[in-house]
Amino acid sequence: MLMTVTGGSGSGKSEFAEKIAMDLARPEPAGKTAAGQAEREPSEDPAGKKRIYLATMMPFGQEARARILRHRKLREGKGFVTIEKPSCLTELDHEELRGATVLLEDLSNLTSNEMFLPDGSVIPPDETCRRVFDGVRYLLSCAEHLVIVQNEVFSDGKIYDEGTEQFLRTLGYLNREIASGADASYEVVYGIPISLKG
Amino acid sequence: MHVRKQLAAGKQLAVRKQLAARQQIRKGFLCMYMVIGGAYQGKLGYASDRVNIPADNFLHGESAGADDIFRAEGIVGFHLYVRRFLMDMDEEELDAFAEKLYEENPDIVIVTDEIGSGVVPLEPEERRYREAVGRVCTDLAARADRVDRVVCGIGTVIKSGQSCHFGQNE
């Protein structure tokens, strides 16, 4: 199952995406579990439904670190295994992802990391899209469920320099394509999920 | 509901008086109500029509005093109030503000621009502002009985509690 969750900054989209991932990875009704039996490891139930949080943010600067800490705190106790992978998702270990519910946070960071390389070079939009699609397809081929967090960054009415506009066009395209293949999509507005499809 | 519970506790005489006066105008409709949307979408007119509060009675976030909000019937441009008074608060302080507003002014009408859906700004201050508006509005929306989103003057109810119907004003 592929789900997408979008929203503006501070909209509560991450919390909602986590909730979806938790629900998707919930173990089968545990009626058969005998009372007193040892608690299962929350991130891994017997059917192998792991929860993986795939973080794409590069931990540079104080603000990024604070943001990462905040998200870590939100996920505490929810049984996510965190994997940090800012780009090139196809390099991830197939076995590690197999059967898991993966929460990818987020598509704009991933796109930005694929497009703007640390050495200052810029990958053209077509190639950027190919890399992002390859990554998403790879995740879908290994994981049982994939939840992708997107960002609403398209509504401030400003016109930016061509580099930024190119990034926005690319991201808009990726958002549309990925949502069109999703089983369900949501926009989160001030913590309220609005169903867009599915 | 929450309002009645407060009254029963006899906690705040001022709140009780305020509510009694407003009950007349709002024909029984009493709850925290948020109207959100982009700039210039007709949010104020829409809100004013729903709750029978003249647009002039709304406080403006650009000019309101910090404490006025705890007594006002409604506030428009709440995002500007955030910019002036709340944007340096951390997450817990923002939630505490939302709780205080809900306790002291449980039927306020909050009209606010959605400002978080643009490119993340380069200036740290602008980022803090957007983040603060998002967080505090999320805290308030969680407490509000009803939240409407207005686009081109047309509202969509995105959250609705049982007590929130505006009768023939719908």
Short mmCIF file of C-alpha atoms in Angstrom, two decimals:
data_model
loop_
_atom_site.label_atom_id
_atom_site.label_comp_id
_atom_site.label_asym_id
_atom_site.label_seq_id
_atom_site.Cartn_x
_atom_site.Cartn_y
_atom_site.Cartn_z
CA MET A 1 0.00 0.00 0.00
CA LEU A 2 1.29 3.46 -0.93
CA MET A 3 0.02 6.49 0.98
CA THR A 4 0.97 10.13 0.65
CA VAL A 5 0.56 12.86 3.24
CA THR A 6 1.08 16.50 2.37
CA GLY A 7 0.72 19.75 4.30
CA GLY A 8 2.30 23.12 5.01
CA SER A 9 4.95 23.84 7.61
CA GLY A 10 3.84 23.14 11.16
CA SER A 11 0.64 21.51 9.91
CA GLY A 12 1.05 18.29 11.88
CA LYS A 13 1.59 16.18 8.75
CA SER A 14 4.42 14.18 10.32
CA GLU A 15 2.33 13.19 13.32
CA PHE A 16 -0.47 12.09 11.02
CA ALA A 17 1.90 10.16 8.74
CA GLU A 18 3.29 8.38 11.78
CA LYS A 19 -0.21 7.47 12.84
CA ILE A 20 -0.94 5.99 9.41
CA ALA A 21 2.30 4.03 9.49
CA MET A 22 1.46 2.75 12.98
CA ASP A 23 -1.96 1.62 11.79
CA LEU A 24 -0.59 -0.09 8.69
CA ALA A 25 2.01 -1.94 10.71
CA ARG A 26 -0.35 -2.95 13.46
CA PRO A 27 -0.06 -6.65 14.21
CA GLU A 28 -3.02 -8.89 13.43
CA PRO A 29 -5.63 -8.92 16.21
CA ALA A 30 -3.79 -10.55 19.05
CA GLY A 31 -6.65 -12.64 20.44
CA LYS A 32 -4.53 -15.74 20.50
CA THR A 33 -1.79 -14.24 22.57
CA ALA A 34 -1.90 -15.80 26.00
CA ALA A 35 -2.01 -13.42 28.90
CA GLY A 36 1.28 -13.01 30.65
CA GLN A 37 3.23 -13.75 27.50
CA ALA A 38 6.24 -11.55 27.00
CA GLU A 39 5.56 -8.27 25.23
CA ARG A 40 6.65 -8.22 21.65
CA GLU A 41 9.29 -5.91 20.44
CA PRO A 42 7.11 -3.06 19.15
CA SER A 43 9.05 -2.55 15.95
CA GLU A 44 8.84 -6.17 14.93
CA ASP A 45 5.83 -8.38 15.31
CA PRO A 46 6.00 -12.10 14.43
CA ALA A 47 4.86 -11.49 10.85
CA GLY A 48 7.88 -9.25 10.41
CA LYS A 49 5.99 -5.98 10.15
CA LYS A 50 8.83 -3.69 10.91
CA ARG A 51 8.37 0.06 11.09
CA ILE A 52 11.15 1.98 9.47
CA TYR A 53 11.53 5.72 9.53
CA LEU A 54 13.53 6.77 6.52
CA ALA A 55 15.01 10.18 7.25
CA THR A 56 16.25 12.23 4.30
CA MET A 57 17.25 15.44 6.05
CA MET A 58 20.95 16.25 6.06
CA PRO A 59 21.90 17.00 9.66
CA PHE A 60 23.71 20.25 8.90
CA GLY A 61 23.27 23.30 11.09
CA GLN A 62 21.64 23.84 14.44
CA GLU A 63 18.12 24.22 13.09
CA ALA A 64 18.25 20.94 11.18
CA ARG A 65 19.53 19.19 14.28
CA ALA A 66 16.75 20.71 16.41
CA ARG A 67 14.19 19.58 13.82
CA ILE A 68 15.62 16.07 13.78
CA LEU A 69 15.53 15.94 17.59
CA ARG A 70 11.91 17.10 17.60
CA HIS A 71 10.90 14.38 15.14
CA ARG A 72 12.83 11.78 17.11
CA LYS A 73 10.94 12.76 20.22
CA LEU A 74 7.64 12.47 18.37
CA ARG A 75 8.51 8.94 17.29
CA GLU A 76 9.70 7.84 20.70
CA GLY A 77 8.02 4.69 21.91
CA LYS A 78 6.32 4.10 18.58
CA GLY A 79 8.72 1.37 17.56
CA PHE A 80 10.32 2.92 14.51
CA VAL A 81 13.80 1.96 13.44
CA THR A 82 15.43 5.07 12.00
CA ILE A 83 17.53 4.88 8.86
CA GLU A 84 19.20 8.05 7.64
CA LYS A 85 19.56 8.15 3.88
CA PRO A 86 19.55 11.59 2.28
CA SER A 87 19.67 10.25 -1.31
CA CYS A 88 20.25 7.18 -3.51
CA LEU A 89 17.59 5.05 -1.81
CA THR A 90 18.37 2.10 -4.09
CA GLU A 91 21.56 1.59 -2.05
CA LEU A 92 19.50 0.52 0.96
CA ASP A 93 19.64 -3.08 2.08
CA HIS A 94 16.79 -5.05 0.55
CA GLU A 95 16.63 -7.43 3.51
CA GLU A 96 16.34 -4.60 5.99
CA LEU A 97 13.31 -3.21 4.20
CA ARG A 98 11.58 -6.46 3.37
CA GLY A 99 7.99 -6.60 4.58
CA ALA A 100 8.39 -3.38 6.54
CA THR A 101 6.15 -0.36 6.78
CA VAL A 102 8.37 2.48 5.67
CA LEU A 103 7.72 6.13 6.47
CA LEU A 104 9.70 8.31 4.07
CA GLU A 105 10.19 11.85 5.37
CA ASP A 106 10.17 13.70 3.15
CA LEU A 107 9.92 13.94 -0.62
CA SER A 108 11.17 17.53 -0.95
CA ASN A 109 14.33 16.86 1.03
CA LEU A 110 14.96 13.74 -1.02
CA THR A 111 14.37 15.62 -4.27
CA SER A 112 16.58 18.48 -3.15
CA ASN A 113 19.37 16.07 -2.15
CA GLU A 114 19.14 14.27 -5.49
CA MET A 115 19.15 17.54 -7.43
CA PHE A 116 21.71 19.67 -5.58
CA LEU A 117 24.90 17.75 -4.90
CA PRO A 118 27.31 18.67 -2.08
CA ASP A 119 29.98 19.68 -4.62
CA GLY A 120 27.67 22.41 -5.96
CA SER A 121 26.66 20.68 -9.17
CA VAL A 122 23.01 20.51 -10.16
CA ILE A 123 21.42 17.41 -11.64
CA PRO A 124 18.93 18.18 -14.44
CA PRO A 125 15.21 17.70 -13.66
CA ASP A 126 14.76 14.57 -15.80
CA GLU A 127 17.65 12.81 -14.14
CA THR A 128 16.51 13.99 -10.69
CA CYS A 129 13.04 12.55 -11.31
CA ARG A 130 14.51 9.27 -12.51
CA ARG A 131 16.58 8.96 -9.33
CA VAL A 132 13.62 9.76 -7.08
CA PHE A 133 11.30 7.38 -8.95
CA ASP A 134 13.93 4.64 -8.86
CA GLY A 135 14.21 5.12 -5.10
CA VAL A 136 10.46 5.04 -4.54
CA ARG A 137 10.01 2.01 -6.80
CA TYR A 138 12.79 0.24 -4.96
CA LEU A 139 11.12 0.91 -1.61
CA LEU A 140 7.81 -0.35 -2.98
CA SER A 141 9.47 -3.51 -4.24
CA CYS A 142 10.84 -4.38 -0.77
CA ALA A 143 8.46 -2.84 1.74
CA GLU A 144 4.92 -3.93 2.43
CA HIS A 145 3.66 -0.39 2.98
CA LEU A 146 5.13 2.95 2.10
CA VAL A 147 4.00 6.28 3.52
CA ILE A 148 5.53 9.33 1.85
CA VAL A 149 5.45 12.77 3.46
CA GLN A 150 5.23 15.60 0.95
CA ASN A 151 5.32 19.36 1.46
CA GLU A 152 3.00 22.09 0.36
CA VAL A 153 5.45 24.72 -0.81
CA PHE A 154 3.56 26.05 -3.79
CA SER A 155 1.26 28.74 -2.46
CA ASP A 156 3.20 31.85 -1.57
CA GLY A 157 2.61 33.64 -4.88
CA LYS A 158 6.26 34.58 -5.26
CA ILE A 159 8.37 34.09 -8.33
CA TYR A 160 11.81 32.81 -7.51
CA ASP A 161 15.07 32.61 -9.41
CA GLU A 162 15.14 30.02 -12.19
CA GLY A 163 17.02 27.47 -10.09
CA THR A 164 14.36 27.50 -7.38
CA GLU A 165 11.51 27.53 -9.91
CA GLN A 166 13.06 24.52 -11.61
CA PHE A 167 13.21 22.72 -8.30
CA LEU A 168 9.56 23.62 -7.58
CA ARG A 169 8.43 22.42 -11.02
CA THR A 170 10.27 19.16 -10.50
CA LEU A 171 8.88 18.69 -7.02
CA GLY A 172 5.36 19.52 -8.19
CA TYR A 173 5.66 16.92 -10.91
CA LEU A 174 6.96 14.29 -8.50
CA ASN A 175 4.20 15.09 -6.01
CA ARG A 176 1.55 14.60 -8.69
CA GLU A 177 3.03 11.44 -10.15
CA ILE A 178 3.52 9.77 -6.79
CA ALA A 179 0.07 10.78 -5.53
CA SER A 180 -1.48 9.47 -8.74
CA GLY A 181 -0.01 6.06 -7.99
CA ALA A 182 -1.00 6.17 -4.31
CA ASP A 183 -3.80 4.12 -2.81
CA ALA A 184 -4.71 7.08 -0.60
CA SER A 185 -3.58 10.68 -0.25
CA TYR A 186 -4.20 13.22 2.49
CA GLU A 187 -3.57 16.86 3.10
CA VAL A 188 -3.16 17.79 6.76
CA VAL A 189 -4.36 21.25 7.76
CA TYR A 190 -3.62 22.35 11.33
CA GLY A 191 -3.69 18.75 12.46
CA ILE A 192 -6.91 17.94 10.59
CA PRO A 193 -6.49 15.31 7.86
CA ILE A 194 -8.41 15.99 4.66
CA SER A 195 -8.74 13.05 2.31
CA LEU A 196 -7.67 13.88 -1.24
CA LYS A 197 -8.21 10.41 -2.65
CA GLY A 198 -8.70 6.81 -1.57
CA MET B 1 -19.87 20.21 27.06
CA HIS B 2 -16.72 22.05 27.98
CA VAL B 3 -18.46 25.41 28.35
CA ARG B 4 -21.16 24.01 30.60
CA LYS B 5 -18.61 22.15 32.65
CA GLN B 6 -16.84 25.37 33.30
CA LEU B 7 -20.03 27.10 34.26
CA ALA B 8 -21.02 24.31 36.60
CA ALA B 9 -17.72 24.59 38.34
CA GLY B 10 -18.55 28.25 38.81
CA LYS B 11 -14.99 28.90 37.91
CA GLN B 12 -15.25 32.15 36.11
CA LEU B 13 -17.99 34.65 36.62
CA ALA B 14 -16.59 36.85 33.90
CA VAL B 15 -16.72 34.01 31.43
CA ARG B 16 -20.32 33.31 32.39
CA LYS B 17 -21.38 36.92 31.85
CA GLN B 18 -19.58 37.09 28.58
CA LEU B 19 -21.21 33.93 27.35
CA ALA B 20 -24.68 35.01 28.44
CA ALA B 21 -24.37 38.23 26.47
CA ARG B 22 -23.12 36.45 23.40
CA GLN B 23 -25.71 33.72 23.56
CA GLN B 24 -28.32 36.33 22.66
CA ILE B 25 -26.49 37.31 19.52
CA ARG B 26 -25.38 33.91 18.39
CA LYS B 27 -28.73 32.23 18.93
CA GLY B 28 -27.37 29.46 21.04
CA PHE B 29 -24.23 28.82 19.08
CA LEU B 30 -21.33 28.77 21.47
CA CYS B 31 -18.03 27.12 20.76
CA MET B 32 -14.55 27.88 19.64
CA TYR B 33 -14.73 28.36 15.90
CA MET B 34 -11.86 28.75 13.44
CA VAL B 35 -12.03 30.02 9.89
CA ILE B 36 -8.82 29.47 7.93
CA GLY B 37 -7.64 29.91 4.35
CA GLY B 38 -5.34 31.91 2.12
CA ALA B 39 -5.26 35.71 2.06
CA TYR B 40 -8.18 37.59 0.46
CA GLN B 41 -10.53 34.63 0.26
CA GLY B 42 -13.47 36.24 2.06
CA LYS B 43 -12.82 34.55 5.38
CA LEU B 44 -14.00 37.43 7.56
CA GLY B 45 -17.26 37.94 5.67
CA TYR B 46 -17.89 34.22 5.75
CA ALA B 47 -17.23 33.99 9.50
CA SER B 48 -19.26 37.08 10.25
CA ASP B 49 -22.25 35.70 8.32
CA ARG B 50 -22.12 32.41 10.18
CA VAL B 51 -21.99 33.72 13.74
CA ASN B 52 -23.90 37.02 13.47
CA ILE B 53 -20.97 39.05 14.64
CA PRO B 54 -20.43 42.23 12.60
CA ALA B 55 -17.03 42.33 10.91
CA ASP B 56 -16.24 45.55 12.82
CA ASN B 57 -16.47 43.74 16.13
CA PHE B 58 -13.55 41.51 15.27
CA LEU B 59 -10.26 42.39 16.82
CA HIS B 60 -7.43 42.75 14.33
CA GLY B 61 -4.24 40.77 14.84
CA GLU B 62 -2.24 43.67 13.49
CA SER B 63 -3.34 46.12 16.18
CA ALA B 64 -4.77 44.13 19.09
CA GLY B 65 -3.14 44.29 22.52
CA ALA B 66 -1.66 41.05 23.79
CA ASP B 67 -4.44 40.47 26.34
CA ASP B 68 -7.38 41.73 24.26
CA ILE B 69 -7.71 38.33 22.64
CA PHE B 70 -8.85 36.77 25.92
CA ARG B 71 -11.99 38.92 25.90
CA ALA B 72 -12.70 39.48 22.21
CA GLU B 73 -15.70 37.97 20.42
CA GLY B 74 -13.52 37.32 17.44
CA ILE B 75 -10.13 38.07 15.96
CA VAL B 76 -9.21 38.44 12.32
CA GLY B 77 -5.63 38.23 11.10
CA PHE B 78 -4.69 35.95 13.97
CA HIS B 79 -1.46 35.08 12.13
CA LEU B 80 -0.32 38.68 12.68
CA TYR B 81 -1.11 38.40 16.38
CA VAL B 82 1.17 35.35 16.39
CA ARG B 83 3.86 37.33 14.63
CA ARG B 84 3.68 40.13 17.20
CA PHE B 85 3.32 38.16 20.40
CA LEU B 86 3.88 34.43 20.03
CA MET B 87 6.52 33.65 17.45
CA ASP B 88 9.38 33.31 19.91
CA MET B 89 7.55 30.78 22.05
CA ASP B 90 8.53 27.15 22.03
CA GLU B 91 6.07 24.37 21.35
CA GLU B 92 4.99 23.93 24.96
CA GLU B 93 4.43 27.64 25.46
CA LEU B 94 2.32 27.77 22.31
CA ASP B 95 0.18 24.93 23.59
CA ALA B 96 -0.14 26.67 26.97
CA PHE B 97 -1.31 29.80 25.17
CA ALA B 98 -3.93 27.78 23.26
CA GLU B 99 -5.13 26.21 26.50
CA LYS B 100 -5.37 29.59 28.23
CA LEU B 101 -7.34 31.07 25.37
CA TYR B 102 -9.67 28.09 25.37
CA GLU B 103 -10.18 28.37 29.14
CA GLU B 104 -10.76 32.09 29.24
CA ASN B 105 -12.51 32.70 25.95
CA PRO B 106 -14.06 29.39 24.95
CA ASP B 107 -16.30 30.74 22.21
CA ILE B 108 -13.93 33.06 20.40
CA VAL B 109 -14.06 33.10 16.60
CA ILE B 110 -10.54 32.94 15.16
CA VAL B 111 -9.95 33.98 11.57
CA THR B 112 -6.45 33.30 10.35
CA ASP B 113 -4.48 33.14 7.11
CA GLU B 114 -2.80 29.90 6.26
CA ILE B 115 0.78 30.97 5.72
CA GLY B 116 2.70 27.68 5.80
CA SER B 117 2.30 26.54 2.21
CA GLY B 118 5.08 28.41 0.49
CA VAL B 119 8.74 27.77 -0.14
CA VAL B 120 10.60 27.52 3.16
CA PRO B 121 12.09 31.02 3.58
CA LEU B 122 15.81 31.62 3.85
CA GLU B 123 15.45 33.94 6.86
CA PRO B 124 15.37 32.04 10.18
CA GLU B 125 12.86 34.55 11.57
CA GLU B 126 10.42 33.90 8.73
CA ARG B 127 10.75 30.17 9.26
CA ARG B 128 10.06 30.59 12.98
CA TYR B 129 6.98 32.66 12.18
CA ARG B 130 5.49 30.07 9.84
CA GLU B 131 6.25 27.27 12.24
CA ALA B 132 4.68 29.13 15.20
CA VAL B 133 1.49 29.90 13.26
CA GLY B 134 1.26 26.24 12.23
CA ARG B 135 1.81 24.87 15.71
CA VAL B 136 -0.47 27.22 17.61
CA CYS B 137 -3.23 26.87 15.03
CA THR B 138 -2.91 23.10 15.28
CA ASP B 139 -3.23 23.40 19.07
CA LEU B 140 -6.28 25.64 18.68
CA ALA B 141 -7.89 23.50 15.98
CA ALA B 142 -7.59 20.51 18.30
CA ARG B 143 -9.67 22.41 20.86
CA ALA B 144 -12.06 24.12 18.46
CA ASP B 145 -15.47 22.57 17.92
CA ARG B 146 -15.49 23.62 14.36
CA VAL B 147 -12.96 24.56 11.69
CA ASP B 148 -13.95 25.84 8.26
CA ARG B 149 -11.57 26.41 5.37
CA VAL B 150 -12.48 29.15 2.93
CA VAL B 151 -11.33 29.28 -0.70
CA CYS B 152 -12.77 31.90 -3.07
CA GLY B 153 -15.39 32.79 -0.46
CA ILE B 154 -16.62 29.20 -0.36
CA GLY B 155 -16.27 27.38 2.92
CA THR B 156 -15.67 23.71 3.57
CA VAL B 157 -16.27 22.35 7.05
CA ILE B 158 -13.15 20.36 7.89
CA LYS B 159 -13.96 19.73 11.55
CA SER B 160 -17.34 19.81 13.16
CA GLY B 161 -18.47 19.02 16.69
CA GLN B 162 -22.07 18.35 17.57
CA SER B 163 -22.75 21.77 19.00
CA CYS B 164 -21.68 23.66 15.92
CA HIS B 165 -24.47 24.31 13.52
CA PHE B 166 -25.39 27.78 12.51
CA GLY B 167 -29.01 27.07 11.64
CA GLN B 168 -30.19 29.12 8.72
CA ASN B 169 -26.83 30.85 8.51
CA GLU B 170 -25.27 27.69 7.11
#
